C-alpha cells in the first residue's frame, strides 16, 4: 500500500510542470495524478496495553507491551484500462488489514559477586493478515517478486506473503521444468505465468517478514574488564532464493552457482531441481521456474551481531592525570550465522539477486577518554 495519497488532492486531476520545451521554450506539463473522486481517507484504529515489572529486588525487570491494529480503505495503486485515457494506474482504496503483536524487554542480573553477569532480551512478535482486498488484479505473476513488495490479495493470509507456482519437477527426457495447467503437467510457461493464472492457483508458504525477531545480549564483568556478546534472531518467515537465469547468462554472462547442479542427463531429475541449459530459452521458462516451489526457503536464523572486549582504567585517588577515566576496547562484528533453517548455505539477509554478498568480518580497536 502506498500510504501517502491525499484524498483531497487526488479527487481532481493534477498536472506537473516539466519545465520548458527544448523546441518552443514554452512550459509543458504531464499528468501527475488522475482524478478519483471516490477515494476516501484511510481509517486506522489501535489498542495498546502494557506493564512494567521488577521482581527479586530488581534482579529481573522489564516491560511487556501488546497491541492490536486495524486499518481499512488503505490506499493502493490499481491498474486501469489504458483506453480510458487516464494512464495505466490510479490511486484507490484497495484493502482492509489487521495486525497484532507484542514487545518484551527483559533484563536480569544472573550473578553479582566477583564476576557480574547480566542478560538483556529484546523480543518482538508481529502477525498481520489481509482482511479484505478490493483490487481485482490477482494475476499470480504480480506476486512473484524477489522483494515481495506486492500486498497479498487473499483474506486471512499475511499482508506480505510468499507464493510460488506449483512444481511438477523436471521432465526426465529433456530436463525442462514442468508446472501445471488445469491440474495437468505442462511446459506451456506463458500460460502458467499468464493472466489466467491467479494468486489462488499458487502455493502459499507464509509471511515474507519475520513473525518473531529480536536480540539477546550477555555481559560479563570482572573488576575493570568486561566482555559483551549479542545475538540477533529472525524466525517464522520465508524467502525466495535466487537461482540460475539462463536468459541473463546468455545475454549478460552473469551466472549463478546453481549452474553446476543443472540437469544434464536422464536420471538427474531425481537429484536436482535446476533445469537443463537450453538455447534459445523457451519464452516464460525462467519466470516460471525461478518462482516455483523449490526456490522458496525457510528464512529462520540466528547470527552473532558483535563481541566486544573492554578495559576501563580509573586513576586512583591522588594520581593526577589529564583524564578522569579511559576505556580500551576491541570489537568483532559481522561474525555471521551460528544457525540457519535452510540447508543451502544461504544467509537469508543476503539471499536475493546476483551481486549481494554478506559484509566481511570487521575488527575494530580503540580507546575513549573521559576528561
Tab-separated table of N, CA and C in Angstrom, residues 139-300:
chain	number	residue	atom	x	y	z
A	139	UNK	N	-3.545	-11.470	-10.695
A	139	UNK	CA	-2.654	-12.292	-11.507
A	139	UNK	C	-1.477	-12.754	-10.660
A	140	UNK	N	-1.202	-14.050	-10.675
A	140	UNK	CA	-0.165	-14.621	-9.813
A	140	UNK	C	1.196	-14.000	-10.076
A	141	UNK	N	1.502	-13.694	-11.332
A	141	UNK	CA	2.820	-13.150	-11.676
A	141	UNK	C	3.105	-11.844	-10.947
A	142	UNK	N	2.071	-11.097	-10.588
A	142	UNK	CA	2.277	-9.829	-9.893
A	142	UNK	C	2.777	-10.018	-8.469
A	143	UNK	N	2.641	-11.234	-7.931
A	143	UNK	CA	3.042	-11.507	-6.558
A	143	UNK	C	4.354	-12.292	-6.479
A	144	UNK	N	4.941	-12.580	-7.634
A	144	UNK	CA	6.166	-13.386	-7.676
A	144	UNK	C	7.377	-12.483	-7.865
A	145	UNK	N	7.718	-11.714	-6.852
A	145	UNK	CA	8.858	-10.801	-6.954
A	145	UNK	C	9.848	-11.099	-5.856
A	146	UNK	N	11.128	-10.820	-6.109
A	146	UNK	CA	12.166	-11.064	-5.109
A	146	UNK	C	11.932	-10.225	-3.860
A	147	UNK	N	11.500	-8.975	-4.062
A	147	UNK	CA	11.326	-8.105	-2.916
A	147	UNK	C	10.037	-8.331	-2.167
A	148	UNK	N	9.085	-9.093	-2.763
A	148	UNK	CA	7.805	-9.375	-2.138
A	148	UNK	C	7.109	-8.097	-1.690
A	149	UNK	N	7.107	-7.103	-2.580
A	149	UNK	CA	6.534	-5.819	-2.225
A	149	UNK	C	5.035	-5.754	-2.510
A	150	UNK	N	4.497	-6.756	-3.177
A	150	UNK	CA	3.078	-6.739	-3.514
A	150	UNK	C	2.256	-7.275	-2.353
A	151	UNK	N	1.238	-6.544	-1.968
A	151	UNK	CA	0.383	-6.938	-0.862
A	151	UNK	C	-0.459	-8.138	-1.257
A	152	UNK	N	-0.600	-9.081	-0.333
A	152	UNK	CA	-1.390	-10.278	-0.592
A	152	UNK	C	-2.848	-9.925	-0.840
A	153	UNK	N	-3.451	-10.622	-1.780
A	153	UNK	CA	-4.850	-10.378	-2.092
A	153	UNK	C	-5.790	-11.409	-1.518
A	154	UNK	N	-5.296	-12.306	-0.653
A	154	UNK	CA	-6.114	-13.378	-0.112
A	154	UNK	C	-6.417	-13.113	1.354
A	155	UNK	N	-7.676	-12.900	1.714
A	155	UNK	CA	-8.030	-12.674	3.111
A	155	UNK	C	-7.568	-13.830	3.990
A	156	UNK	N	-7.023	-13.486	5.154
A	156	UNK	CA	-6.541	-14.487	6.092
A	156	UNK	C	-5.078	-14.823	5.942
A	157	UNK	N	-4.435	-14.340	4.874
A	157	UNK	CA	-3.011	-14.602	4.672
A	157	UNK	C	-2.202	-13.344	4.990
A	158	UNK	N	-0.900	-13.549	5.192
A	158	UNK	CA	-0.016	-12.443	5.569
A	158	UNK	C	-0.083	-11.324	4.531
A	159	UNK	N	0.051	-10.085	5.002
A	159	UNK	CA	-0.020	-8.938	4.094
A	159	UNK	C	1.065	-9.031	3.033
A	160	UNK	N	2.275	-9.364	3.463
A	160	UNK	CA	3.371	-9.610	2.523
A	160	UNK	C	3.716	-11.086	2.615
A	161	UNK	N	3.149	-11.858	1.694
A	161	UNK	CA	3.317	-13.304	1.731
A	161	UNK	C	4.241	-13.800	0.641
A	162	UNK	N	4.669	-15.046	0.794
A	162	UNK	CA	5.499	-15.716	-0.204
A	162	UNK	C	4.642	-16.745	-0.928
A	163	UNK	N	4.593	-16.613	-2.258
A	163	UNK	CA	3.834	-17.527	-3.103
A	163	UNK	C	4.758	-18.168	-4.128
A	164	UNK	N	4.348	-19.289	-4.660
A	164	UNK	CA	5.154	-19.962	-5.682
A	164	UNK	C	4.244	-20.746	-6.613
A	165	UNK	N	4.724	-20.898	-7.864
A	165	UNK	CA	3.996	-21.739	-8.804
A	165	UNK	C	4.156	-23.200	-8.388
A	166	UNK	N	3.072	-23.985	-8.402
A	166	UNK	CA	3.193	-25.424	-8.106
A	166	UNK	C	4.207	-26.078	-9.047
A	167	UNK	N	5.010	-26.958	-8.499
A	167	UNK	CA	6.154	-27.543	-9.197
A	167	UNK	C	5.853	-28.976	-9.630
A	168	UNK	N	6.108	-29.263	-10.919
A	168	UNK	CA	5.902	-30.610	-11.436
A	168	UNK	C	7.198	-31.353	-11.692
A	169	UNK	N	8.303	-30.819	-11.209
A	169	UNK	CA	9.591	-31.473	-11.398
A	169	UNK	C	10.163	-31.224	-12.782
A	170	UNK	N	11.316	-31.831	-13.051
A	170	UNK	CA	11.958	-31.724	-14.360
A	170	UNK	C	11.518	-32.889	-15.240
A	171	UNK	N	11.288	-32.592	-16.499
A	171	UNK	CA	10.907	-33.644	-17.431
A	171	UNK	C	12.090	-34.606	-17.604
A	172	UNK	N	11.881	-35.910	-17.386
A	172	UNK	CA	13.009	-36.855	-17.414
A	172	UNK	C	13.780	-36.871	-18.729
A	173	UNK	N	13.102	-36.672	-19.841
A	173	UNK	CA	13.766	-36.803	-21.137
A	173	UNK	C	14.539	-35.561	-21.549
A	174	UNK	N	14.101	-34.395	-21.071
A	174	UNK	CA	14.702	-33.142	-21.532
A	174	UNK	C	15.311	-32.298	-20.423
A	175	UNK	N	14.905	-32.520	-19.189
A	175	UNK	CA	15.378	-31.693	-18.086
A	175	UNK	C	14.705	-30.348	-17.995
A	176	UNK	N	13.622	-30.145	-18.775
A	176	UNK	CA	12.911	-28.873	-18.732
A	176	UNK	C	11.947	-28.861	-17.545
A	177	UNK	N	11.742	-27.694	-16.935
A	177	UNK	CA	10.850	-27.611	-15.774
A	177	UNK	C	9.394	-27.779	-16.179
A	178	UNK	N	8.616	-28.351	-15.267
A	178	UNK	CA	7.197	-28.583	-15.524
A	178	UNK	C	6.346	-27.944	-14.433
A	179	UNK	N	5.261	-27.325	-14.876
A	179	UNK	CA	4.288	-26.791	-13.948
A	179	UNK	C	2.942	-27.445	-14.206
A	180	UNK	N	1.885	-26.724	-13.876
A	180	UNK	CA	0.547	-27.281	-14.053
A	180	UNK	C	-0.368	-26.267	-14.735
A	181	UNK	N	-1.170	-26.766	-15.656
A	181	UNK	CA	-2.235	-26.003	-16.278
A	181	UNK	C	-3.494	-26.835	-16.151
A	182	UNK	N	-4.479	-26.304	-15.435
A	182	UNK	CA	-5.734	-27.031	-15.190
A	182	UNK	C	-5.489	-28.396	-14.570
A	183	UNK	N	-4.504	-28.473	-13.677
A	183	UNK	CA	-4.236	-29.705	-12.958
A	183	UNK	C	-3.375	-30.716	-13.683
A	184	UNK	N	-2.982	-30.436	-14.922
A	184	UNK	CA	-2.171	-31.365	-15.712
A	184	UNK	C	-0.759	-30.816	-15.875
A	185	UNK	N	0.239	-31.728	-15.899
A	185	UNK	CA	1.621	-31.310	-16.121
A	185	UNK	C	1.739	-30.561	-17.438
A	186	UNK	N	2.544	-29.489	-17.431
A	186	UNK	CA	2.627	-28.669	-18.629
A	186	UNK	C	3.971	-27.950	-18.703
A	187	UNK	N	4.425	-27.720	-19.945
A	187	UNK	CA	5.594	-26.874	-20.189
A	187	UNK	C	5.183	-25.623	-20.953
A	188	UNK	N	3.897	-25.292	-20.888
A	188	UNK	CA	3.383	-24.074	-21.515
A	188	UNK	C	3.611	-22.928	-20.536
A	189	UNK	N	4.844	-22.433	-20.504
A	189	UNK	CA	5.235	-21.453	-19.489
A	189	UNK	C	4.485	-20.135	-19.620
A	190	UNK	N	4.154	-19.755	-20.833
A	190	UNK	CA	3.430	-18.486	-20.997
A	190	UNK	C	2.046	-18.566	-20.393
A	191	UNK	N	1.429	-19.729	-20.469
A	191	UNK	CA	0.118	-19.894	-19.844
A	191	UNK	C	0.245	-19.958	-18.336
A	192	UNK	N	1.257	-20.685	-17.855
A	192	UNK	CA	1.452	-20.824	-16.411
A	192	UNK	C	1.674	-19.465	-15.761
A	193	UNK	N	2.431	-18.595	-16.416
A	193	UNK	CA	2.735	-17.280	-15.847
A	193	UNK	C	1.834	-16.183	-16.405
A	194	UNK	N	0.840	-16.563	-17.184
A	194	UNK	CA	-0.008	-15.584	-17.864
A	194	UNK	C	-1.137	-15.047	-17.011
A	195	UNK	N	-1.990	-14.283	-17.657
A	195	UNK	CA	-3.059	-13.582	-16.942
A	195	UNK	C	-4.119	-14.511	-16.376
A	196	UNK	N	-4.243	-15.723	-16.920
A	196	UNK	CA	-5.277	-16.640	-16.434
A	196	UNK	C	-4.873	-17.360	-15.153
A	197	UNK	N	-3.598	-17.281	-14.790
A	197	UNK	CA	-3.150	-17.915	-13.545
A	197	UNK	C	-3.240	-16.892	-12.417
A	198	UNK	N	-4.127	-17.150	-11.467
A	198	UNK	CA	-4.374	-16.212	-10.375
A	198	UNK	C	-3.582	-16.612	-9.133
A	199	UNK	N	-3.533	-15.698	-8.190
A	199	UNK	CA	-2.796	-15.967	-6.968
A	199	UNK	C	-3.399	-17.139	-6.213
A	200	UNK	N	-4.698	-17.390	-6.401
A	200	UNK	CA	-5.343	-18.529	-5.761
A	200	UNK	C	-4.864	-19.853	-6.349
A	201	UNK	N	-4.235	-19.813	-7.524
A	201	UNK	CA	-3.685	-21.029	-8.128
A	201	UNK	C	-2.272	-21.319	-7.627
A	202	UNK	N	-1.641	-20.344	-6.964
A	202	UNK	CA	-0.272	-20.507	-6.474
A	202	UNK	C	-0.288	-21.147	-5.094
A	203	UNK	N	0.885	-21.615	-4.676
A	203	UNK	CA	1.019	-22.183	-3.335
A	203	UNK	C	1.477	-21.095	-2.382
A	204	UNK	N	0.800	-20.984	-1.262
A	204	UNK	CA	1.137	-20.000	-0.240
A	204	UNK	C	1.992	-20.665	0.833
A	205	UNK	N	3.137	-20.046	1.162
A	205	UNK	CA	4.033	-20.606	2.167
A	205	UNK	C	3.884	-19.926	3.518
A	206	UNK	N	3.823	-18.611	3.512
A	206	UNK	CA	3.735	-17.881	4.767
A	206	UNK	C	4.243	-16.466	4.591
A	207	UNK	N	4.574	-15.839	5.691
A	207	UNK	CA	4.974	-14.433	5.684
A	207	UNK	C	6.377	-14.261	5.128
A	208	UNK	N	6.566	-13.159	4.377
A	208	UNK	CA	7.897	-12.787	3.908
A	208	UNK	C	8.641	-11.973	4.964
A	209	UNK	N	7.953	-11.587	6.025
A	209	UNK	CA	8.561	-10.831	7.123
A	209	UNK	C	8.588	-11.707	8.369
A	210	UNK	N	9.643	-11.631	9.173
A	210	UNK	CA	9.726	-12.475	10.375
A	210	UNK	C	8.561	-12.226	11.326
A	211	UNK	N	7.997	-13.324	11.845
A	211	UNK	CA	6.961	-13.206	12.866
A	211	UNK	C	7.588	-12.942	14.230
A	212	UNK	N	8.793	-13.485	14.451
A	212	UNK	CA	9.497	-13.335	15.722
A	212	UNK	C	10.900	-12.780	15.428
A	213	UNK	N	11.296	-11.783	16.150
A	213	UNK	CA	12.621	-11.219	15.940
A	213	UNK	C	13.065	-10.480	17.204
A	214	UNK	N	14.368	-10.301	17.318
A	214	UNK	CA	14.883	-9.602	18.481
A	214	UNK	C	16.361	-9.886	18.672
A	215	UNK	N	16.846	-9.670	19.887
A	215	UNK	CA	18.260	-9.849	20.181
A	215	UNK	C	18.442	-10.277	21.629
A	216	UNK	N	19.552	-10.974	21.879
A	216	UNK	CA	19.894	-11.444	23.216
A	216	UNK	C	21.333	-11.040	23.493
A	217	UNK	N	21.552	-10.305	24.589
A	217	UNK	CA	22.887	-9.853	24.943
A	217	UNK	C	23.295	-10.349	26.315
A	218	UNK	N	24.577	-10.681	26.457
A	218	UNK	CA	25.139	-11.088	27.741
A	218	UNK	C	26.402	-10.281	27.999
A	219	UNK	N	26.572	-9.842	29.252
A	219	UNK	CA	27.753	-9.080	29.634
A	219	UNK	C	28.362	-9.685	30.890
A	220	UNK	N	29.668	-9.977	30.820
A	220	UNK	CA	30.426	-10.470	31.969
A	220	UNK	C	31.417	-9.381	32.383
A	221	UNK	N	31.429	-9.057	33.677
A	221	UNK	CA	32.316	-8.011	34.183
A	221	UNK	C	33.154	-8.560	35.337
A	222	UNK	N	34.468	-8.369	35.229
A	222	UNK	CA	35.381	-8.759	36.311
A	222	UNK	C	36.330	-7.596	36.557
A	223	UNK	N	36.142	-6.953	37.703
A	223	UNK	CA	36.931	-5.774	38.045
A	223	UNK	C	36.818	-4.739	36.919
A	224	UNK	N	37.941	-4.395	36.267
A	224	UNK	CA	37.891	-3.360	35.220
A	224	UNK	C	37.682	-3.953	33.823
A	225	UNK	N	37.570	-5.286	33.751
A	225	UNK	CA	37.408	-5.934	32.447
A	225	UNK	C	35.950	-6.330	32.220
A	226	UNK	N	35.524	-6.259	30.965
A	226	UNK	CA	34.174	-6.715	30.618
A	226	UNK	C	34.178	-7.263	29.195
A	227	UNK	N	33.296	-8.202	28.950
A	227	UNK	CA	33.099	-8.750	27.615
A	227	UNK	C	31.596	-8.822	27.368
A	228	UNK	N	31.194	-8.379	26.192
A	228	UNK	CA	29.771	-8.359	25.835
A	228	UNK	C	29.586	-9.029	24.482
A	229	UNK	N	28.568	-9.862	24.388
A	229	UNK	CA	28.231	-10.538	23.131
A	229	UNK	C	26.740	-10.413	22.900
A	230	UNK	N	26.356	-10.216	21.614
A	230	UNK	CA	24.934	-10.073	21.292
A	230	UNK	C	24.579	-10.921	20.086
A	231	UNK	N	23.460	-11.624	20.210
A	231	UNK	CA	22.916	-12.430	19.133
A	231	UNK	C	21.659	-11.769	18.591
A	232	UNK	N	21.442	-11.868	17.283
A	232	UNK	CA	20.206	-11.418	16.641
A	232	UNK	C	19.482	-12.630	16.091
A	233	UNK	N	18.160	-12.619	16.147
A	233	UNK	CA	17.398	-13.736	15.604
A	233	UNK	C	16.176	-13.235	14.835
A	234	UNK	N	15.842	-13.973	13.773
A	234	UNK	CA	14.638	-13.745	12.988
A	234	UNK	C	14.026	-15.112	12.710
A	235	UNK	N	12.751	-15.280	13.041
A	235	UNK	CA	12.121	-16.587	12.964
A	235	UNK	C	10.725	-16.469	12.354
A	236	UNK	N	10.267	-17.575	11.768
A	236	UNK	CA	8.883	-17.656	11.304
A	236	UNK	C	8.613	-16.962	9.991
A	237	UNK	N	9.532	-17.080	9.008
A	237	UNK	CA	9.278	-16.443	7.722
A	237	UNK	C	9.980	-17.205	6.603
A	238	UNK	N	9.674	-16.803	5.359
A	238	UNK	CA	10.227	-17.453	4.169
A	238	UNK	C	10.852	-16.408	3.252
A	239	UNK	N	11.756	-16.880	2.387
A	239	UNK	CA	12.308	-16.006	1.355
A	239	UNK	C	12.455	-16.802	0.067
A	240	UNK	N	12.545	-16.070	-1.039
A	240	UNK	CA	12.727	-16.697	-2.343
A	240	UNK	C	14.199	-16.567	-2.726
A	241	UNK	N	14.902	-17.669	-2.755
A	241	UNK	CA	16.327	-17.610	-3.068
A	241	UNK	C	16.546	-17.511	-4.573
A	242	UNK	N	17.615	-16.873	-4.941
A	242	UNK	CA	17.938	-16.721	-6.355
A	242	UNK	C	18.495	-18.024	-6.919
A	243	UNK	N	18.426	-18.183	-8.227
A	243	UNK	CA	18.973	-19.349	-8.907
A	243	UNK	C	19.446	-18.920	-10.295
A	244	UNK	N	19.906	-19.858	-11.075
A	244	UNK	CA	20.431	-19.532	-12.395
A	244	UNK	C	19.328	-19.004	-13.308
A	245	UNK	N	19.630	-17.963	-14.039
A	245	UNK	CA	18.729	-17.404	-15.038
A	245	UNK	C	19.432	-17.521	-16.381
A	246	UNK	N	18.992	-18.463	-17.201
A	246	UNK	CA	19.691	-18.727	-18.457
A	246	UNK	C	19.574	-17.563	-19.434
A	247	UNK	N	18.494	-16.807	-19.345
A	247	UNK	CA	18.367	-15.634	-20.210
A	247	UNK	C	19.447	-14.612	-19.890
A	248	UNK	N	19.658	-14.348	-18.601
A	248	UNK	CA	20.713	-13.413	-18.185
A	248	UNK	C	22.084	-13.991	-18.506
A	249	UNK	N	22.240	-15.287	-18.315
A	249	UNK	CA	23.521	-15.920	-18.624
A	249	UNK	C	23.867	-15.763	-20.101
A	250	UNK	N	22.883	-15.944	-20.977
A	250	UNK	CA	23.124	-15.867	-22.416
A	250	UNK	C	23.366	-14.446	-22.904
A	251	UNK	N	22.728	-13.477	-22.251
A	251	UNK	CA	22.819	-12.100	-22.751
A	251	UNK	C	23.835	-11.244	-22.004
A	252	UNK	N	24.073	-11.550	-20.715
A	252	UNK	CA	24.954	-10.704	-19.910
A	252	UNK	C	26.142	-11.470	-19.323
A	253	UNK	N	26.211	-12.772	-19.549
A	253	UNK	CA	27.271	-13.601	-18.997
A	253	UNK	C	27.318	-13.514	-17.478
A	254	UNK	N	26.146	-13.382	-16.886
A	254	UNK	CA	26.036	-13.303	-15.428
A	254	UNK	C	25.480	-14.625	-14.934
A	255	UNK	N	26.288	-15.409	-14.242
A	255	UNK	CA	25.891	-16.754	-13.866
A	255	UNK	C	25.470	-16.899	-12.423
A	256	UNK	N	25.412	-18.153	-11.975
A	256	UNK	CA	24.996	-18.487	-10.625
A	256	UNK	C	25.564	-19.860	-10.308
A	257	UNK	N	25.880	-20.102	-9.041
A	257	UNK	CA	26.480	-21.376	-8.653
A	257	UNK	C	25.558	-22.563	-8.909
A	258	UNK	N	24.242	-22.332	-9.007
A	258	UNK	CA	23.305	-23.428	-9.291
A	258	UNK	C	23.553	-24.050	-10.664
A	259	UNK	N	24.286	-23.337	-11.514
A	259	UNK	CA	24.591	-23.865	-12.848
A	259	UNK	C	25.288	-25.224	-12.752
A	260	UNK	N	26.111	-25.394	-11.725
A	260	UNK	CA	26.851	-26.652	-11.571
A	260	UNK	C	25.928	-27.812	-11.216
A	261	UNK	N	24.712	-27.519	-10.742
A	261	UNK	CA	23.781	-28.573	-10.333
A	261	UNK	C	22.671	-28.780	-11.357
A	262	UNK	N	22.823	-28.222	-12.555
A	262	UNK	CA	21.770	-28.320	-13.569
A	262	UNK	C	21.593	-29.758	-14.054
A	263	UNK	N	20.417	-30.036	-14.601
A	263	UNK	CA	20.134	-31.329	-15.232
A	263	UNK	C	21.003	-31.459	-16.481
A	264	UNK	N	21.658	-32.621	-16.644
A	264	UNK	CA	22.498	-32.854	-17.811
A	264	UNK	C	22.194	-34.159	-18.528
A	265	UNK	N	21.589	-35.105	-17.806
A	265	UNK	CA	21.270	-36.397	-18.428
A	265	UNK	C	20.071	-36.994	-17.707
A	266	UNK	N	19.321	-37.897	-18.387
A	266	UNK	CA	18.186	-38.558	-17.738
A	266	UNK	C	18.606	-39.208	-16.421
A	267	UNK	N	17.806	-39.018	-15.428
A	267	UNK	CA	18.100	-39.503	-14.086
A	267	UNK	C	18.500	-38.386	-13.147
A	268	UNK	N	19.051	-37.290	-13.711
A	268	UNK	CA	19.435	-36.149	-12.874
A	268	UNK	C	18.228	-35.501	-12.206
A	269	UNK	N	17.045	-35.684	-12.817
A	269	UNK	CA	15.839	-35.062	-12.257
A	269	UNK	C	15.500	-35.612	-10.874
A	270	UNK	N	16.107	-36.756	-10.524
A	270	UNK	CA	15.879	-37.337	-9.203
A	270	UNK	C	16.738	-36.670	-8.134
A	271	UNK	N	17.717	-35.879	-8.554
A	271	UNK	CA	18.659	-35.294	-7.620
A	271	UNK	C	18.718	-33.770	-7.658
A	272	UNK	N	18.094	-33.160	-8.647
A	272	UNK	CA	18.183	-31.704	-8.760
A	272	UNK	C	16.887	-31.103	-9.275
A	273	UNK	N	16.692	-29.843	-8.954
A	273	UNK	CA	15.559	-29.081	-9.490
A	273	UNK	C	16.043	-27.978	-10.419
A	274	UNK	N	17.320	-27.968	-10.762
A	274	UNK	CA	17.872	-26.957	-11.663
A	274	UNK	C	17.695	-27.444	-13.099
A	275	UNK	N	16.964	-26.713	-13.934
A	275	UNK	CA	16.675	-27.178	-15.297
A	275	UNK	C	17.924	-27.306	-16.166
A	276	UNK	N	17.764	-28.054	-17.243
A	276	UNK	CA	18.821	-28.154	-18.233
A	276	UNK	C	19.022	-26.807	-18.908
A	277	UNK	N	20.255	-26.557	-19.353
A	277	UNK	CA	20.526	-25.339	-20.097
A	277	UNK	C	20.153	-25.575	-21.553
A	278	UNK	N	19.251	-24.759	-22.072
A	278	UNK	CA	18.812	-24.878	-23.462
A	278	UNK	C	18.936	-23.517	-24.130
A	279	UNK	N	19.100	-23.553	-25.424
A	279	UNK	CA	19.173	-22.303	-26.190
A	279	UNK	C	18.465	-22.512	-27.519
A	280	UNK	N	17.548	-21.600	-27.858
A	280	UNK	CA	17.118	-20.444	-27.052
A	280	UNK	C	16.248	-20.862	-25.881
A	281	UNK	N	16.180	-20.021	-24.880
A	281	UNK	CA	15.373	-20.315	-23.699
A	281	UNK	C	13.897	-20.143	-24.049
A	282	UNK	N	13.070	-21.168	-23.816
A	282	UNK	CA	11.638	-21.034	-24.111
A	282	UNK	C	11.024	-19.835	-23.403
A	283	UNK	N	10.139	-19.133	-24.081
A	283	UNK	CA	9.504	-17.955	-23.507
A	283	UNK	C	8.793	-18.256	-22.204
A	284	UNK	N	9.092	-17.507	-21.177
A	284	UNK	CA	8.441	-17.655	-19.879
A	284	UNK	C	9.042	-18.722	-18.989
A	285	UNK	N	10.029	-19.484	-19.482
A	285	UNK	CA	10.576	-20.579	-18.674
A	285	UNK	C	11.274	-20.055	-17.422
A	286	UNK	N	12.136	-19.049	-17.583
A	286	UNK	CA	12.863	-18.517	-16.428
A	286	UNK	C	11.907	-17.926	-15.402
A	287	UNK	N	10.897	-17.185	-15.878
A	287	UNK	CA	9.933	-16.570	-14.961
A	287	UNK	C	9.163	-17.626	-14.190
A	288	UNK	N	8.965	-18.798	-14.809
A	288	UNK	CA	8.249	-19.862	-14.110
A	288	UNK	C	9.117	-20.541	-13.065
A	289	UNK	N	10.252	-21.140	-13.478
A	289	UNK	CA	10.960	-21.982	-12.518
A	289	UNK	C	11.637	-21.181	-11.418
A	290	UNK	N	12.030	-19.933	-11.685
A	290	UNK	CA	12.627	-19.139	-10.617
A	290	UNK	C	11.623	-18.775	-9.532
A	291	UNK	N	10.345	-18.825	-9.873
A	291	UNK	CA	9.289	-18.503	-8.909
A	291	UNK	C	8.475	-19.732	-8.540
A	292	UNK	N	9.059	-20.918	-8.721
A	292	UNK	CA	8.384	-22.167	-8.395
A	292	UNK	C	8.739	-22.611	-6.977
A	293	UNK	N	8.078	-23.648	-6.530
A	293	UNK	CA	8.205	-24.110	-5.141
A	293	UNK	C	9.623	-24.390	-4.651
A	294	UNK	N	10.503	-25.044	-5.452
A	294	UNK	CA	11.805	-25.438	-4.900
A	294	UNK	C	12.664	-24.288	-4.398
A	295	UNK	N	12.359	-23.071	-4.838
A	295	UNK	CA	13.242	-21.963	-4.504
A	295	UNK	C	12.689	-21.075	-3.391
A	296	UNK	N	11.615	-21.528	-2.751
A	296	UNK	CA	11.108	-20.865	-1.552
A	296	UNK	C	11.691	-21.590	-0.349
A	297	UNK	N	12.292	-20.845	0.558
A	297	UNK	CA	13.111	-21.433	1.621
A	297	UNK	C	12.799	-20.779	2.958
A	298	UNK	N	12.888	-21.561	4.030
A	298	UNK	CA	12.724	-21.006	5.371
A	298	UNK	C	13.832	-20.000	5.654
A	299	UNK	N	13.452	-18.860	6.212
A	299	UNK	CA	14.421	-17.811	6.479
A	299	UNK	C	14.930	-17.761	7.909
A	300	UNK	N	14.439	-18.614	8.801
A	300	UNK	CA	14.800	-18.548	10.211
A	300	UNK	C	16.317	-18.638	10.402
